[in-house]
Short mmCIF file of C-alpha atoms in Angstrom, two decimals:
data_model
loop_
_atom_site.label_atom_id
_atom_site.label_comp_id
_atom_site.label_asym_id
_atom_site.label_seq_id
_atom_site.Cartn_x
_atom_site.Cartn_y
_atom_site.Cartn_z
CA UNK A 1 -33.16 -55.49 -69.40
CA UNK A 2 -36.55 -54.66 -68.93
CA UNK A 3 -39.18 -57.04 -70.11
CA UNK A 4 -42.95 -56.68 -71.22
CA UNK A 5 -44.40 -58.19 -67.55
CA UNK A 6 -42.81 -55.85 -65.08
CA UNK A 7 -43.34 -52.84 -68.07
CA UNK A 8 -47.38 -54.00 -67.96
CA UNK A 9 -46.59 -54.63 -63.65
CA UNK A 10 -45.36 -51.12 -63.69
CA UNK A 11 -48.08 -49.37 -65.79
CA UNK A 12 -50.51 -51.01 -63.31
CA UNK A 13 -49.25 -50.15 -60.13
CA UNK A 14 -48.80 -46.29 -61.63
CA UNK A 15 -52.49 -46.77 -62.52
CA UNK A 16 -53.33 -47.77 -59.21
CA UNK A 17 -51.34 -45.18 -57.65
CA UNK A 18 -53.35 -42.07 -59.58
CA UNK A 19 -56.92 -43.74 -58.14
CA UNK A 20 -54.96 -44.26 -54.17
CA UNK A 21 -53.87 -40.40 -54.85
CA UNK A 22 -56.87 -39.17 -54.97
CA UNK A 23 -58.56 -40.80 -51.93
CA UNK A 24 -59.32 -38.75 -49.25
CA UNK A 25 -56.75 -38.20 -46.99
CA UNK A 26 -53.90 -39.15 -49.16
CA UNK A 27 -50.91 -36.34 -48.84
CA UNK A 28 -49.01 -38.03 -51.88
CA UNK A 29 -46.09 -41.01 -52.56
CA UNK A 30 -42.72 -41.11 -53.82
CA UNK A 31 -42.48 -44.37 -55.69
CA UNK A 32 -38.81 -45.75 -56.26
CA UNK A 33 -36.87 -48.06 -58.31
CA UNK A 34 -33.49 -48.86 -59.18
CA UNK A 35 -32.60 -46.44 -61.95
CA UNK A 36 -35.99 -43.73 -61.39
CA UNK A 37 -38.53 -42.15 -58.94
CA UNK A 38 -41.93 -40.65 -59.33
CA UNK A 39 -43.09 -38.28 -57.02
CA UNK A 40 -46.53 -37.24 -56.69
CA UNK A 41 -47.37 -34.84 -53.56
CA UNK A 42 -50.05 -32.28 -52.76
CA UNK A 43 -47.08 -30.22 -51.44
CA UNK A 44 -44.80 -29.99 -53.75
CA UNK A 45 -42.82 -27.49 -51.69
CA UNK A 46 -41.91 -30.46 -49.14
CA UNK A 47 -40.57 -32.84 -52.02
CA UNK A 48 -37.30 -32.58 -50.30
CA UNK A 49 -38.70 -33.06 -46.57
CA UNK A 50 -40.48 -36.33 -47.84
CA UNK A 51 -37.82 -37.71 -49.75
CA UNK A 52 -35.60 -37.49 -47.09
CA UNK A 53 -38.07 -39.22 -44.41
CA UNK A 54 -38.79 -41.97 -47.21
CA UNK A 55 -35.34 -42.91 -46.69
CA UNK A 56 -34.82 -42.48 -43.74
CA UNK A 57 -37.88 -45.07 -42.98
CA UNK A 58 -35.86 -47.15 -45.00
CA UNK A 59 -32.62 -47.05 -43.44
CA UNK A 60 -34.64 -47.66 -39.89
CA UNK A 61 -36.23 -50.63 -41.12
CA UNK A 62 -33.48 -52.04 -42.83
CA UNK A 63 -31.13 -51.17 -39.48
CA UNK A 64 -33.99 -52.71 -37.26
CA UNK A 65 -34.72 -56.06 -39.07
CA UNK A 66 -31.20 -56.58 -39.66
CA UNK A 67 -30.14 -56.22 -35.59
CA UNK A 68 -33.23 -57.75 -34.12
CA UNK A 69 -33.09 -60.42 -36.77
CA UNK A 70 -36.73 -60.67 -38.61
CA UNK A 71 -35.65 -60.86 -42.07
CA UNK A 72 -36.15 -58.51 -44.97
CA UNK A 73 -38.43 -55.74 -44.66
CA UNK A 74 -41.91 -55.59 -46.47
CA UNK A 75 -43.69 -52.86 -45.15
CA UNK A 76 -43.05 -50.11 -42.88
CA UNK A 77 -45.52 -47.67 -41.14
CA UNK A 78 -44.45 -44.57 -39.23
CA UNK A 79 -47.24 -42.54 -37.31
CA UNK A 80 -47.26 -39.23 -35.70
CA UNK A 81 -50.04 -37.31 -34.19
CA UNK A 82 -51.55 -36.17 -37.95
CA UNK A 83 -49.74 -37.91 -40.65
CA UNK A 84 -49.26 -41.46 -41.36
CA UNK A 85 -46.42 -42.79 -43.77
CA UNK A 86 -46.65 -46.37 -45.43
CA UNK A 87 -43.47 -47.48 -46.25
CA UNK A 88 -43.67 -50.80 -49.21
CA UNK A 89 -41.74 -52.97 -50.48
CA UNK A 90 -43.52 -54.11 -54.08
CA UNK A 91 -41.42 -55.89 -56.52
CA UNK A 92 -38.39 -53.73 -57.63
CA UNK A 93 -40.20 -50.72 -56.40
CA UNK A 94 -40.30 -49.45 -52.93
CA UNK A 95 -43.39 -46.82 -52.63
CA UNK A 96 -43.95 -44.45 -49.59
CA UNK A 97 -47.29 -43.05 -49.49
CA UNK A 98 -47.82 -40.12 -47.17
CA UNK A 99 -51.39 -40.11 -45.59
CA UNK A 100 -53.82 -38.59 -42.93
CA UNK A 101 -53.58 -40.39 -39.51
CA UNK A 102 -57.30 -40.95 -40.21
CA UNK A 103 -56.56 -43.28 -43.18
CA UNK A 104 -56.46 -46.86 -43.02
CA UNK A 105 -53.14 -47.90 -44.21
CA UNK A 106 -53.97 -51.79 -44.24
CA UNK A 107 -56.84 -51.23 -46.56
CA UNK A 108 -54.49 -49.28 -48.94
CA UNK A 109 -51.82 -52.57 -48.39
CA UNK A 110 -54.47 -55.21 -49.77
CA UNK A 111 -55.06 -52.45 -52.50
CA UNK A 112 -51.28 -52.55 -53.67
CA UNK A 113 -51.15 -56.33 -53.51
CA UNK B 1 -35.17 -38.56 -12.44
CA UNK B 2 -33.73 -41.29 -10.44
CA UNK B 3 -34.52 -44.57 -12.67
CA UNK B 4 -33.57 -47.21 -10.13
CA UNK B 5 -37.28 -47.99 -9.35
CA UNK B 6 -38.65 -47.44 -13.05
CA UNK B 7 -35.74 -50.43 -14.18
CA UNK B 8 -37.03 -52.38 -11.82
CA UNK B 9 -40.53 -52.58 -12.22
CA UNK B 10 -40.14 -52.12 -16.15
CA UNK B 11 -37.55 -55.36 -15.92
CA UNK B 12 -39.94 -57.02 -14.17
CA UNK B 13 -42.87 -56.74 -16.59
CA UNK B 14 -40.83 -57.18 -19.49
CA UNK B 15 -39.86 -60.39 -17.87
CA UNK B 16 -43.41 -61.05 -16.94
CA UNK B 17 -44.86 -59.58 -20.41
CA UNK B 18 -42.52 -62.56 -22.59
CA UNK B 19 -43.66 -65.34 -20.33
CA UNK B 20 -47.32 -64.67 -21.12
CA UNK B 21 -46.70 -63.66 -24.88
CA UNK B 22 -44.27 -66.29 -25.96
CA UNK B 23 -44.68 -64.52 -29.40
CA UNK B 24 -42.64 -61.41 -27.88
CA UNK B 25 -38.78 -62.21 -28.54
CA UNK B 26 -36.93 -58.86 -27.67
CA UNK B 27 -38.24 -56.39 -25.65
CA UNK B 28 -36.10 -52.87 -24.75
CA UNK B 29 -37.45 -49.41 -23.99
CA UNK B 30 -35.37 -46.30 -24.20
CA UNK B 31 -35.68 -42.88 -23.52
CA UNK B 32 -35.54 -39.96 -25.87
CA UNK B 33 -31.67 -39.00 -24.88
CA UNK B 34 -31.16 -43.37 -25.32
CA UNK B 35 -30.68 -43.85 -21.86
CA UNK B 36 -31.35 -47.54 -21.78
CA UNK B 37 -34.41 -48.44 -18.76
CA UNK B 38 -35.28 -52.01 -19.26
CA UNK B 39 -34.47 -54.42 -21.29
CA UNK B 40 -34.88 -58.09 -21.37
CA UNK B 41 -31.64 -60.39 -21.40
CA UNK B 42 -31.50 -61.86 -24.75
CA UNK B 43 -30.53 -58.26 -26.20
CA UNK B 44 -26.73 -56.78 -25.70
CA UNK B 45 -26.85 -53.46 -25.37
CA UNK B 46 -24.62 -52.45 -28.18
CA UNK B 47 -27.88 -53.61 -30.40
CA UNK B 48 -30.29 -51.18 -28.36
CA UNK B 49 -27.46 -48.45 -28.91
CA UNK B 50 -27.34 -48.44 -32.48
CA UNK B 51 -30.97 -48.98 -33.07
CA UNK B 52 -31.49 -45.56 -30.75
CA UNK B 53 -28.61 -44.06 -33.17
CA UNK B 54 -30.72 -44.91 -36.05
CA UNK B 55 -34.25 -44.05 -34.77
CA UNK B 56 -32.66 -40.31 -33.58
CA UNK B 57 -31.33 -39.94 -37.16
CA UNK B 58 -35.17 -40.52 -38.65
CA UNK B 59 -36.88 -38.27 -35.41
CA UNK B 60 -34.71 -35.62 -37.27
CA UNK B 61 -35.86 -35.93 -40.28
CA UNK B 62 -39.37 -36.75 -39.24
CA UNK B 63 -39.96 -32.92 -38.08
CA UNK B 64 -42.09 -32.37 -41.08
CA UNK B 65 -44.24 -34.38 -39.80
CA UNK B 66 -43.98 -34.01 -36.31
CA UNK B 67 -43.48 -36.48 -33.43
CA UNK B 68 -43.52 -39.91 -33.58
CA UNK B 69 -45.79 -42.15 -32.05
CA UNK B 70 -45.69 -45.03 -33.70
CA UNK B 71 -43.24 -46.85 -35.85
CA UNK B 72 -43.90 -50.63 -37.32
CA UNK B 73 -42.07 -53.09 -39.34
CA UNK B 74 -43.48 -56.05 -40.65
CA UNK B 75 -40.45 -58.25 -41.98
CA UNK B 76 -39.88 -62.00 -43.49
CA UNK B 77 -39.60 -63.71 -40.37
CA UNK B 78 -41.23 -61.20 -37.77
CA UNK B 79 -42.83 -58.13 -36.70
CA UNK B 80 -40.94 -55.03 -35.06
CA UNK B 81 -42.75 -51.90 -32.86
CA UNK B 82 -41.43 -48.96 -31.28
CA UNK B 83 -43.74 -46.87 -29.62
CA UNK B 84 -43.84 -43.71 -27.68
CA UNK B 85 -44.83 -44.43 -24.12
CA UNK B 86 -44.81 -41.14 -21.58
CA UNK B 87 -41.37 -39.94 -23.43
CA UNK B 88 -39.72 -42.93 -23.55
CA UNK B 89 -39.55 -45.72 -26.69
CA UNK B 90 -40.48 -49.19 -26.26
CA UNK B 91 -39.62 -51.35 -28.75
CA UNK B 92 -40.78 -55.12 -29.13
CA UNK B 93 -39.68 -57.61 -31.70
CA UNK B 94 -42.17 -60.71 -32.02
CA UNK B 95 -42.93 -63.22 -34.09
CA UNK B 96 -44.93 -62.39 -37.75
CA UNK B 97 -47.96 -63.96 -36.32
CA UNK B 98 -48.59 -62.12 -33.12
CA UNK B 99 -51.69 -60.68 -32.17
CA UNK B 100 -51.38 -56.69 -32.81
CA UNK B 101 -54.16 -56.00 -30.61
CA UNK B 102 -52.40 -58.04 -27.42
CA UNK B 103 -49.04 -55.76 -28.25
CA UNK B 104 -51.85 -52.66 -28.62
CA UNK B 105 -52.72 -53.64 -24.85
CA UNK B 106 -48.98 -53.63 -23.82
CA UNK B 107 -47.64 -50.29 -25.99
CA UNK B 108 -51.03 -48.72 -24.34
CA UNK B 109 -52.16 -50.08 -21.58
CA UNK B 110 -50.00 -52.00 -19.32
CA UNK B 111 -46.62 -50.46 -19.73
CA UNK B 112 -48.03 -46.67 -19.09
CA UNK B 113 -50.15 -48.35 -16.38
CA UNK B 114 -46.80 -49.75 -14.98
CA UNK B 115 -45.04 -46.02 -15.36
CA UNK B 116 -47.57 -44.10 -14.01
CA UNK B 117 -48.08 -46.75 -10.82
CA UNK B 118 -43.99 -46.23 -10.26
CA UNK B 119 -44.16 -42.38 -10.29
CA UNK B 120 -46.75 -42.05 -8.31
CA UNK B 121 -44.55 -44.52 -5.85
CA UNK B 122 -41.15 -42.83 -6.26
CA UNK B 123 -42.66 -39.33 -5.72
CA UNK B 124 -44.45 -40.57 -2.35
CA UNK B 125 -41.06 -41.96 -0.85
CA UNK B 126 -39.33 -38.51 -2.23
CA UNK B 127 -41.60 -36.70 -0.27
CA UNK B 128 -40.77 -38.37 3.13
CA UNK B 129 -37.44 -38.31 2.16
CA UNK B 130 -35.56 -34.99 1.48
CA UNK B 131 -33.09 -35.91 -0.89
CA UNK B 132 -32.22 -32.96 -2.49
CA UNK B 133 -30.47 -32.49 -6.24
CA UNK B 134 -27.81 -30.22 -6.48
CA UNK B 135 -25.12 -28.79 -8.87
CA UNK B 136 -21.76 -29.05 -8.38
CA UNK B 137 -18.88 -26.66 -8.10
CA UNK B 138 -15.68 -28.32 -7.67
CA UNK B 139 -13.35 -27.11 -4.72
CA UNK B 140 -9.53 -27.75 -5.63
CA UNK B 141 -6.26 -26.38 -3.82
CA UNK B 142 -4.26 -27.68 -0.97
CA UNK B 143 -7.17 -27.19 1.56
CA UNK B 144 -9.90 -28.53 -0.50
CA UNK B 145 -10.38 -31.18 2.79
CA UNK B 146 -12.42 -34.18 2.50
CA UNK B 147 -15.55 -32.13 3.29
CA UNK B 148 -18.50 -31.34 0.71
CA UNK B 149 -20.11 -27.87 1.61
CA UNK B 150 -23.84 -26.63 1.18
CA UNK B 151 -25.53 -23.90 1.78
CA UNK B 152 -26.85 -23.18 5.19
CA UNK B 153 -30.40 -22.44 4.24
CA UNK B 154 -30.02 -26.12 2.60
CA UNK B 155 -28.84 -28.09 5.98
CA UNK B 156 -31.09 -25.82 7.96
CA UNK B 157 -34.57 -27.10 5.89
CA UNK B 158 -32.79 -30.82 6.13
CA UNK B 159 -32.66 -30.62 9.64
CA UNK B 160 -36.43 -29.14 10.12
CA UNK B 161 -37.47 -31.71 7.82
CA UNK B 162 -36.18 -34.37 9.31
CA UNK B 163 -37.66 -36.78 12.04
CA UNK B 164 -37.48 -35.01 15.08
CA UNK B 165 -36.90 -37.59 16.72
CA UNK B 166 -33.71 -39.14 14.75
CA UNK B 167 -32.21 -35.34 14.82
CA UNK B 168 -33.24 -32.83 17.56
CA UNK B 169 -36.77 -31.87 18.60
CA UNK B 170 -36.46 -28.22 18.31
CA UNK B 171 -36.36 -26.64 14.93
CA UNK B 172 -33.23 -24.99 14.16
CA UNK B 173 -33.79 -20.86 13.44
CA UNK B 174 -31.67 -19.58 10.24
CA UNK B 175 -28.95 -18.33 12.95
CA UNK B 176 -28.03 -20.97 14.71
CA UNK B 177 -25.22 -23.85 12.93
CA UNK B 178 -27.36 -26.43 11.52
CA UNK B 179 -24.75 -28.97 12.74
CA UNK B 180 -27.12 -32.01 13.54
CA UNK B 181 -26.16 -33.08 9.66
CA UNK B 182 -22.90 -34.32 9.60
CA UNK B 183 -22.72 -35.97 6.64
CA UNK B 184 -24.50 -36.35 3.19
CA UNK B 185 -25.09 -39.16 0.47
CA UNK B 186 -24.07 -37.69 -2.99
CA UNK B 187 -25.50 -40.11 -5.71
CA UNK B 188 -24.73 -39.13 -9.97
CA UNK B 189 -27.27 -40.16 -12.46
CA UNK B 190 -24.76 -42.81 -13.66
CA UNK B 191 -25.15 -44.79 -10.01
CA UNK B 192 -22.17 -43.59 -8.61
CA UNK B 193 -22.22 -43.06 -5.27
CA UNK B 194 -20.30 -41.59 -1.34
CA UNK B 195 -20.66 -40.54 1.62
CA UNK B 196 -18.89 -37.77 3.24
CA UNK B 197 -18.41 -34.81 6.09
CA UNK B 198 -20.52 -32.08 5.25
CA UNK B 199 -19.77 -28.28 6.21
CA UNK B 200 -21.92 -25.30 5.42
CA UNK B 201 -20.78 -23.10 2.43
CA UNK B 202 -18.35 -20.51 4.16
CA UNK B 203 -17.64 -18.51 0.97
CA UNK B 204 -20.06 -15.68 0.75
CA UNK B 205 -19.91 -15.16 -2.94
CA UNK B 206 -20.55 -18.85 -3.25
CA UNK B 207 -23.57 -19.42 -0.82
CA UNK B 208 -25.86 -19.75 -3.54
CA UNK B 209 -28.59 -21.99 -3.12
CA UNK B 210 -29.09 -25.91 -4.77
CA UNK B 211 -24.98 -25.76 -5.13
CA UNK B 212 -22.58 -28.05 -3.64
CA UNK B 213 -18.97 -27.84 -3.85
CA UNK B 214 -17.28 -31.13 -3.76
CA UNK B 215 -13.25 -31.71 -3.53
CA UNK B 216 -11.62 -32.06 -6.62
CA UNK B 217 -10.70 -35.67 -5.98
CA UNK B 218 -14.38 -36.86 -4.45
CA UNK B 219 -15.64 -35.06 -7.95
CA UNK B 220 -13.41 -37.70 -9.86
CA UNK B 221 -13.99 -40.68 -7.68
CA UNK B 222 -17.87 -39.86 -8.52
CA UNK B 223 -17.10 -38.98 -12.26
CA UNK B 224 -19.02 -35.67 -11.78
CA UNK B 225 -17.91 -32.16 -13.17
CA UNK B 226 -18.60 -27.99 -12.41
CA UNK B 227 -22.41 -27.70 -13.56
CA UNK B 228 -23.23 -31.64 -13.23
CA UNK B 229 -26.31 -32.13 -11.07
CA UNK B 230 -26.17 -34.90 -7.83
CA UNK B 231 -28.95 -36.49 -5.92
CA UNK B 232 -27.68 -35.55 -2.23
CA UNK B 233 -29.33 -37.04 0.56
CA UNK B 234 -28.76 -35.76 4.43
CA UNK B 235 -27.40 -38.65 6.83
CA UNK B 236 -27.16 -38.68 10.46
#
């Protein structure tokens, strides 16, 4: 059952979440937990393409740590030549946020925690 | 591409890269087909295998995005990158405390540094050497012989190119038998590797050029098939 702290944990990080959306640069985030998802993209034509790359990160991660033995995964980040995706593990929740390479995806950590 | 010299080298500075950051526990890099290159010894290769099987399955799905360059984990005990380097993936595993910007120099600088410095060395020694890569046609029947056959415009360049002085000091015209080259080196991609007689393609609807046909039971000693390419080098 849900209690009042992670309701009031929840409402904050969503809160959070609207002000990180609208920084420059951001593309969007799928934010997950165990019974829900909110999804929040620019695009919303590539809901699919994200959400499948969100888990996919995750898989990786989880498949990589495992093997190579460094424990469980808190934060992923995958780069490519324009986009950046941040990949986070935050309570129950595990967020991706989609970004321009240009964006600092540290800052945006410190911001989360 | 043979990789001989790139496994080497790339051993080597792995080796080399560990000692100096004792922070670095697994090192591996990989190409984009998952052809292992280097790797250090305290990973099996089964491990490497399925991480490439799992890192293929998200380069799929990463097309919306395009290619991937860079792909970190930061976990409980430790710190994983995989990085793009010149078409191949290097992937490090290290400690959670490791200086980013010393595995920045090696993802960036020193392993491309290192790949660059052993093409520009493999393609010298190609050039004095004229190895040649061919694709095989299989010759079966009960006079398939022990003999390989090329093309003669093939033996005839091997035999200008050549030292004059290990083969023959006159270059041999297109008409004459280029018969100086007796027999040839055939090397696969896997490492396997024989020498044998060498004849010049007598076939006329098969004298096509950068083909070999091998014997049916030389192609299966050398695991190689119809259409396979070989590394074949000219031997006096």
């Amino acid at each position: 059952m849900t209690n009042k702290n992670e309701l009031d944990n929840d409402e904050a990080l969503q809160e959070r979440l609207k002000e990180i959306k609208n920084q420059k640069g951001i593309i969007g985030y799928i934010l997950r937990s165990s019974n829900s998802a909110a999804v929040d993209l620019k695009d919303p034509q590539k809901i699919i393409d994200y959400a499948v790359l969100s888990s996919a990160v995750l898989d990786l991660s989880n498949n990589m740590t495992e093997k190579l033995q460094v424990g469980e995964v808190e934060k992923a980040v995958v780069e490519s030549d324009e986009t950046k995706l941040l990949s986070i593990k935050l309570g129950n929740n595990h967020l991706s946020i989609f970004m321009e390479q240009s964006v600092d995806h540290n800052k945006l950590c410190k911001e989360l925690k | 591409m043979n990789r001989e010299p790139y496994a080497i080298s790339l051993n080597s500075a792995l080796t080399e890269i560990k000692k100096t950051y004792p922070g670095i526990h697994h090192s591996f890099l990989f190409t984009n087909t998952g052809l292992i290159v280097a790797k250090d010894l305290e990973t099996n290769e089964e491990v490497i295998q399925n991480i490439f099987e799992s890192f293929d399955d998200l380069k799929e799905k990463t097309k919306t995005i395009g290619n991937i360059n860079n792909f970190s984990v930061t976990g409980k005990n430790g710190k994983l990158f995989l990085s793009n380097v010149d078409d191949m993936y290097l992937v490090l595993a290290t400690s959670k405390s490791v200086d980013e910007s010393q595995i920045n120099s090696i993802t960036k600088i020193i392993i491309p540094t290192i790949l660059k410095t052993v093409e520009t060395l493999v393609s010298t020694h190609l050039q004095s050497k004229p190895e040649k890569k061919l694709i095989v046609d299989t010759i079966s029947g009960f006079f398939a012989g022990d003999s390989v056959q090329i093309d003669k415009e093939t033996l005839i360049d091997w035999t200008n190119t050549l030292d004059s002085d290990e083969i023959k000091k006159t270059k041999v015209t297109k008409e004459e038998t280029s018969d100086s080259i007796d027999q040839v080196k055939i090397e696969t991609f896997a490492g396997n590797s024989v020498l044998c007689k060498v004849k010049e393609i007598t076939d006329p609807k098969l004298k096509v050029k950068n083909l070999i046909r091998i014997p049916e039971k030389i192609c299966k000693s050398l695991v190689v098939k119809k259409g396979d390419q070989v590394l074949v080098k000219p031997m006096l």
